[in-house]
XYZ file of C-alpha atoms in Angstrom:
357
model
C 66.812 41.204 -29.928
C 62.938 41.587 -30.167
C 61.116 43.161 -27.219
C 58.354 40.839 -26.005
C 55.373 41.221 -23.758
C 55.579 39.928 -20.164
C 52.853 37.449 -19.201
C 49.863 38.960 -17.390
C 50.649 37.305 -14.085
C 53.999 39.024 -14.007
C 52.848 42.571 -14.737
C 53.545 43.545 -11.062
C 57.251 43.679 -12.182
C 56.318 46.177 -14.835
C 54.302 48.235 -12.505
C 57.248 48.387 -9.939
C 59.375 49.732 -12.729
C 56.892 52.293 -13.570
C 56.371 53.414 -10.001
C 59.982 54.792 -10.201
C 58.326 57.601 -12.154
C 57.026 58.282 -15.572
C 60.535 58.433 -17.132
C 61.027 54.908 -16.111
C 58.826 54.036 -19.134
C 61.841 55.029 -21.246
C 63.904 52.429 -19.627
C 61.143 49.674 -19.581
C 62.560 47.627 -22.537
C 66.037 47.353 -20.921
C 64.593 46.464 -17.559
C 62.202 43.656 -18.443
C 63.136 39.932 -19.131
C 62.654 38.687 -22.587
C 60.472 35.595 -23.251
C 60.342 34.651 -27.036
C 57.140 32.752 -26.430
C 55.225 35.857 -25.658
C 53.720 38.442 -27.971
C 56.177 40.957 -29.561
C 55.981 44.613 -28.634
C 58.594 45.929 -30.934
C 56.136 48.306 -32.655
C 54.681 49.337 -29.349
C 58.189 50.049 -27.791
C 59.321 51.949 -30.950
C 56.157 54.153 -30.905
C 56.266 54.989 -27.249
C 59.863 55.070 -25.965
C 60.882 58.443 -27.605
C 62.036 61.476 -25.669
C 58.662 63.127 -25.485
C 57.505 64.017 -21.987
C 55.378 61.511 -20.149
C 52.231 63.551 -19.407
C 49.175 61.771 -17.902
C 47.461 61.997 -21.280
C 50.365 60.317 -22.918
C 50.449 57.665 -20.180
C 46.927 56.801 -21.101
C 47.804 56.609 -24.705
C 50.753 54.345 -23.844
C 48.534 52.068 -21.932
C 45.953 51.609 -24.686
C 47.736 49.139 -26.989
C 46.155 48.830 -30.430
C 45.106 45.333 -31.135
C 46.670 45.342 -34.587
C 50.058 45.285 -32.964
C 49.719 41.616 -32.035
C 50.418 38.867 -34.415
C 48.811 36.337 -34.119
C 45.673 38.289 -32.932
C 44.658 37.799 -29.356
C 41.396 36.111 -28.508
C 38.864 38.817 -28.219
C 38.285 38.628 -24.436
C 42.004 38.299 -23.624
C 42.571 41.439 -25.746
C 39.825 43.372 -24.024
C 41.118 42.329 -20.573
C 44.653 43.319 -21.408
C 43.481 46.661 -22.794
C 41.603 47.317 -19.570
C 44.628 46.398 -17.466
C 46.886 48.709 -19.291
C 44.387 51.522 -19.372
C 43.957 51.095 -15.567
C 47.657 51.285 -14.929
C 47.835 54.479 -17.090
C 45.074 55.993 -14.951
C 46.685 54.926 -11.703
C 49.957 56.605 -12.738
C 47.898 59.708 -13.735
C 46.573 59.683 -10.096
C 42.978 58.784 -10.887
C 42.304 55.750 -8.786
C 38.467 55.862 -9.036
C 38.564 55.664 -12.829
C 41.257 53.010 -12.713
C 39.075 50.748 -10.670
C 36.037 51.386 -12.883
C 38.061 50.837 -16.133
C 39.799 47.728 -14.852
C 36.667 46.061 -13.574
C 36.794 42.308 -13.289
C 40.027 42.099 -15.368
C 42.188 43.179 -12.472
C 40.255 43.741 -9.271
C 42.018 40.854 -7.448
C 45.604 40.217 -8.812
C 48.357 41.548 -6.629
C 49.513 43.627 -9.600
C 46.433 45.927 -9.294
C 46.395 45.840 -5.459
C 50.049 47.178 -5.561
C 48.978 50.002 -7.937
C 45.947 50.958 -5.967
C 47.649 50.848 -2.507
C 51.121 51.733 -1.194
C 52.842 50.822 2.138
C 50.733 49.236 4.815
C 47.516 49.446 2.840
C 48.970 47.267 0.063
C 49.816 44.478 2.437
C 46.393 44.807 4.142
C 44.691 44.422 0.788
C 47.054 41.545 -0.122
C 46.116 39.859 3.162
C 42.502 39.800 2.216
C 43.384 38.290 -1.158
C 45.449 35.458 0.481
C 42.981 34.384 3.240
C 43.252 30.674 3.360
C 46.758 30.598 1.810
C 49.264 30.197 4.792
C 52.332 30.313 2.558
C 51.484 33.597 0.977
C 50.343 34.909 4.349
C 53.974 34.728 5.478
C 54.957 37.114 2.661
C 52.191 39.498 3.851
C 53.344 39.372 7.359
C 56.886 40.209 6.340
C 55.614 43.231 4.439
C 53.650 44.402 7.464
C 56.692 44.092 9.643
C 58.716 46.306 7.290
C 55.982 48.978 7.570
C 56.001 48.833 11.424
C 52.851 46.882 11.764
C 54.120 44.100 14.063
C 50.825 43.443 15.789
C 48.974 42.873 12.423
C 51.821 40.695 11.261
C 51.429 38.481 14.314
C 47.717 38.250 13.961
C 48.140 37.356 10.360
C 50.628 34.516 11.153
C 48.470 33.352 14.061
C 45.476 32.919 11.636
C 47.863 31.172 9.150
C 49.008 28.798 11.998
C 45.449 27.999 12.883
C 44.658 27.085 9.359
C 47.943 25.151 8.810
C 48.946 23.675 12.165
C 51.273 21.295 10.619
C 53.448 23.922 8.892
C 56.812 24.461 10.583
C 57.529 27.469 8.363
C 54.471 29.324 9.593
C 55.666 28.832 13.271
C 59.257 29.829 12.459
C 57.953 33.072 10.911
C 55.546 33.591 13.861
C 58.389 33.184 16.302
C 60.575 35.638 14.487
C 57.759 38.335 14.433
C 56.855 37.755 18.054
C 60.520 38.107 19.031
C 60.717 41.410 17.015
C 57.712 42.644 18.948
C 59.299 41.880 22.251
C 57.203 38.701 23.059
C 60.214 36.445 23.707
C 58.095 33.797 25.496
C 55.624 33.631 22.526
C 58.576 33.525 20.186
C 60.259 30.578 22.091
C 56.949 28.701 22.093
C 56.494 29.175 18.388
C 59.897 27.934 17.555
C 59.644 24.870 19.806
C 56.397 24.031 17.985
C 58.197 24.367 14.687
C 60.912 22.029 16.047
C 58.287 19.548 17.252
C 56.915 19.372 13.775
C 60.280 19.109 12.143
C 63.326 18.561 14.527
C 65.738 18.845 11.698
C 65.240 22.450 10.779
C 68.426 24.196 11.287
C 66.997 27.683 10.923
C 64.404 26.865 13.633
C 67.161 25.867 16.029
C 68.940 29.076 15.063
C 65.904 31.243 15.674
C 65.118 29.523 18.832
C 68.607 30.029 20.108
C 68.526 33.701 19.377
C 65.225 34.195 21.132
C 66.448 32.327 24.216
C 69.651 34.492 24.120
C 67.504 37.649 24.097
C 65.554 36.182 27.090
C 68.820 35.739 29.026
C 68.884 31.930 28.863
C 72.459 31.787 27.562
C 73.214 28.045 28.190
C 69.969 26.849 26.544
C 70.581 29.331 23.725
C 74.025 28.065 22.968
C 72.729 24.479 22.992
C 70.190 25.415 20.399
C 72.754 27.273 18.335
C 75.141 24.378 18.392
C 72.408 22.054 17.097
C 71.837 24.543 14.296
C 75.509 24.674 13.263
C 75.624 20.852 13.617
C 72.623 20.348 11.290
C 73.981 22.915 8.765
C 77.767 23.280 9.209
C 78.092 25.106 5.862
C 75.390 27.661 6.597
C 76.790 31.011 7.401
C 73.954 32.184 9.370
C 74.207 29.201 11.686
C 77.883 29.799 12.308
C 77.246 33.502 12.832
C 74.515 32.795 15.255
C 76.714 30.343 17.262
C 79.541 32.861 17.366
C 77.182 35.613 18.605
C 75.895 33.284 21.327
C 79.466 32.374 22.491
C 80.183 35.985 22.914
C 77.783 35.970 25.851
C 80.175 33.602 27.724
C 83.147 35.271 29.188
C 85.438 32.211 28.713
C 84.414 31.505 25.033
C 85.924 34.594 23.197
C 88.392 32.539 21.272
C 85.804 29.975 20.152
C 83.325 32.800 19.256
C 85.963 34.350 17.073
C 86.499 31.102 15.302
C 82.873 30.652 14.524
C 82.443 34.275 13.347
C 85.468 33.922 11.017
C 84.048 30.579 9.803
C 80.935 32.296 8.881
C 82.671 35.012 6.941
C 84.663 32.331 5.194
C 81.410 30.712 4.116
C 79.885 34.057 3.134
C 81.951 37.273 3.248
C 78.647 39.265 2.997
C 77.325 37.873 6.318
C 76.741 41.209 7.908
C 76.038 40.071 11.522
C 79.138 37.914 11.742
C 81.233 40.869 10.565
C 79.715 43.464 12.943
C 80.027 41.034 15.908
C 83.600 40.179 15.022
C 84.532 43.763 14.668
C 83.155 44.493 18.124
C 84.950 41.537 19.638
C 88.241 42.788 18.161
C 87.569 46.342 19.581
C 86.898 44.830 23.008
C 90.205 43.065 22.836
C 91.984 46.297 21.703
C 92.828 44.835 18.286
C 91.925 48.167 16.497
C 93.806 47.562 13.298
C 92.156 44.173 12.821
C 88.770 45.528 13.524
C 89.211 48.367 11.054
C 90.094 45.865 8.329
C 87.207 43.498 9.178
C 84.728 46.330 9.253
C 86.136 48.010 6.184
C 85.504 44.891 4.081
C 81.905 44.938 5.363
C 81.521 48.533 4.124
C 82.627 47.403 0.645
C 79.469 45.444 0.448
C 77.223 48.095 2.013
C 79.002 51.503 2.151
C 76.049 53.155 4.018
C 75.631 50.721 6.977
C 75.430 53.288 9.828
C 76.324 50.788 12.562
C 79.351 49.368 10.683
C 80.463 53.000 9.894
C 80.220 53.960 13.550
C 82.210 50.873 14.666
C 84.741 51.525 11.900
C 85.115 55.078 13.210
C 85.790 53.723 16.677
C 88.420 51.378 15.332
C 90.151 54.086 13.281
C 90.147 56.342 16.239
C 91.685 53.810 18.537
C 94.325 53.082 15.895
C 95.221 56.729 15.755
C 93.632 57.586 12.326
C 91.282 60.277 13.322
C 90.915 61.551 9.725
C 89.437 58.202 8.656
C 87.303 58.170 11.801
C 85.931 61.504 10.994
C 85.054 60.397 7.419
C 83.302 57.283 8.542
C 81.259 59.351 11.085
C 80.275 61.877 8.389
C 79.001 59.020 6.245
C 77.124 57.510 9.228
C 75.465 60.828 9.955
C 74.595 61.217 6.257
C 72.666 57.924 6.600
C 71.148 58.752 10.083
C 71.427 62.471 10.943
C 69.737 61.678 14.344
C 72.493 59.535 15.680
C 73.414 61.558 18.658
C 76.351 59.264 19.642
C 78.018 59.565 16.223
C 77.436 63.314 16.186
C 78.883 63.719 19.721
C 82.074 61.624 18.715
C 82.515 63.681 15.466
C 82.314 66.937 17.401
C 84.955 65.664 19.853
C 87.272 64.638 17.029
C 86.878 67.973 15.317
C 87.615 69.732 18.523
C 90.740 67.696 19.106
C 91.990 68.564 15.616
C 94.204 65.559 15.498
C 95.702 65.516 11.856
C 94.541 62.764 9.581
């Protein structure tokens, strides 16, 4: 079918594709959605998706679309802005940030598309934070990005500012609680989740996150009460069942109920990673190695390079007497995380024992 132009506000998707490297331009038409209401780019794609090498000069050429390609003609200002945007992206890919900013001018100084191009990693989210000052909902996205880049303190500050601007938003307080917990501030996390529940007592995820924070703080009974409320409010939510199962593992007399909840979570969503990991560890503690290996093996079908699942699978296979499978799981775990001393030590022990597969 015809290849069509993506709306300007969606060009961040194009840029993410291009960041995979210049050769990604050759895959651009297949990777972009089609919207028949937009302007056709059939000639543009035909002209520029050949096998010729993508040099910086050619990138600039690609991002300077002749206006006569478009039918009907674009309004003059829109055409000029579009041309500046595309030229700026070409300059960015060629590594000339200063010229990109100069060329783009007012056409793309503010949109996230250009910020993503100008900055990477933490700098991108810091720039985006400035763009979204006064927008609590988007500030939550910025905070999540800061967390993924190890900037927990900045994420907390971003969410605290959002909470001050939107004191009636349960979502902001839920996110603030999650980030505080990840930073080790369990008291602050609990307070944030309690505020979210004061604003909206029916939020199942707020009860879940409160329960997990209480559990981390060692308040097992209060945690399980919160986790039970979460599962009661959302009985078909796999995360709620997984959280309750995890909480029950902290009670010595609740292993059977914990197993039931973890299996219910997996019945609702087989990809629920935390439920699968915790069920596998419970089965290992109960010396049910074959069952543990099967449970963890299914999890590895969804994510073959989950280092923690691989290590637990190795333990299960070893205890079941299948050291060949255990060694293979450990080798994959070390491929993912070469610095895992525990996995390396276990692998060396298995190799030394030389038990046949």
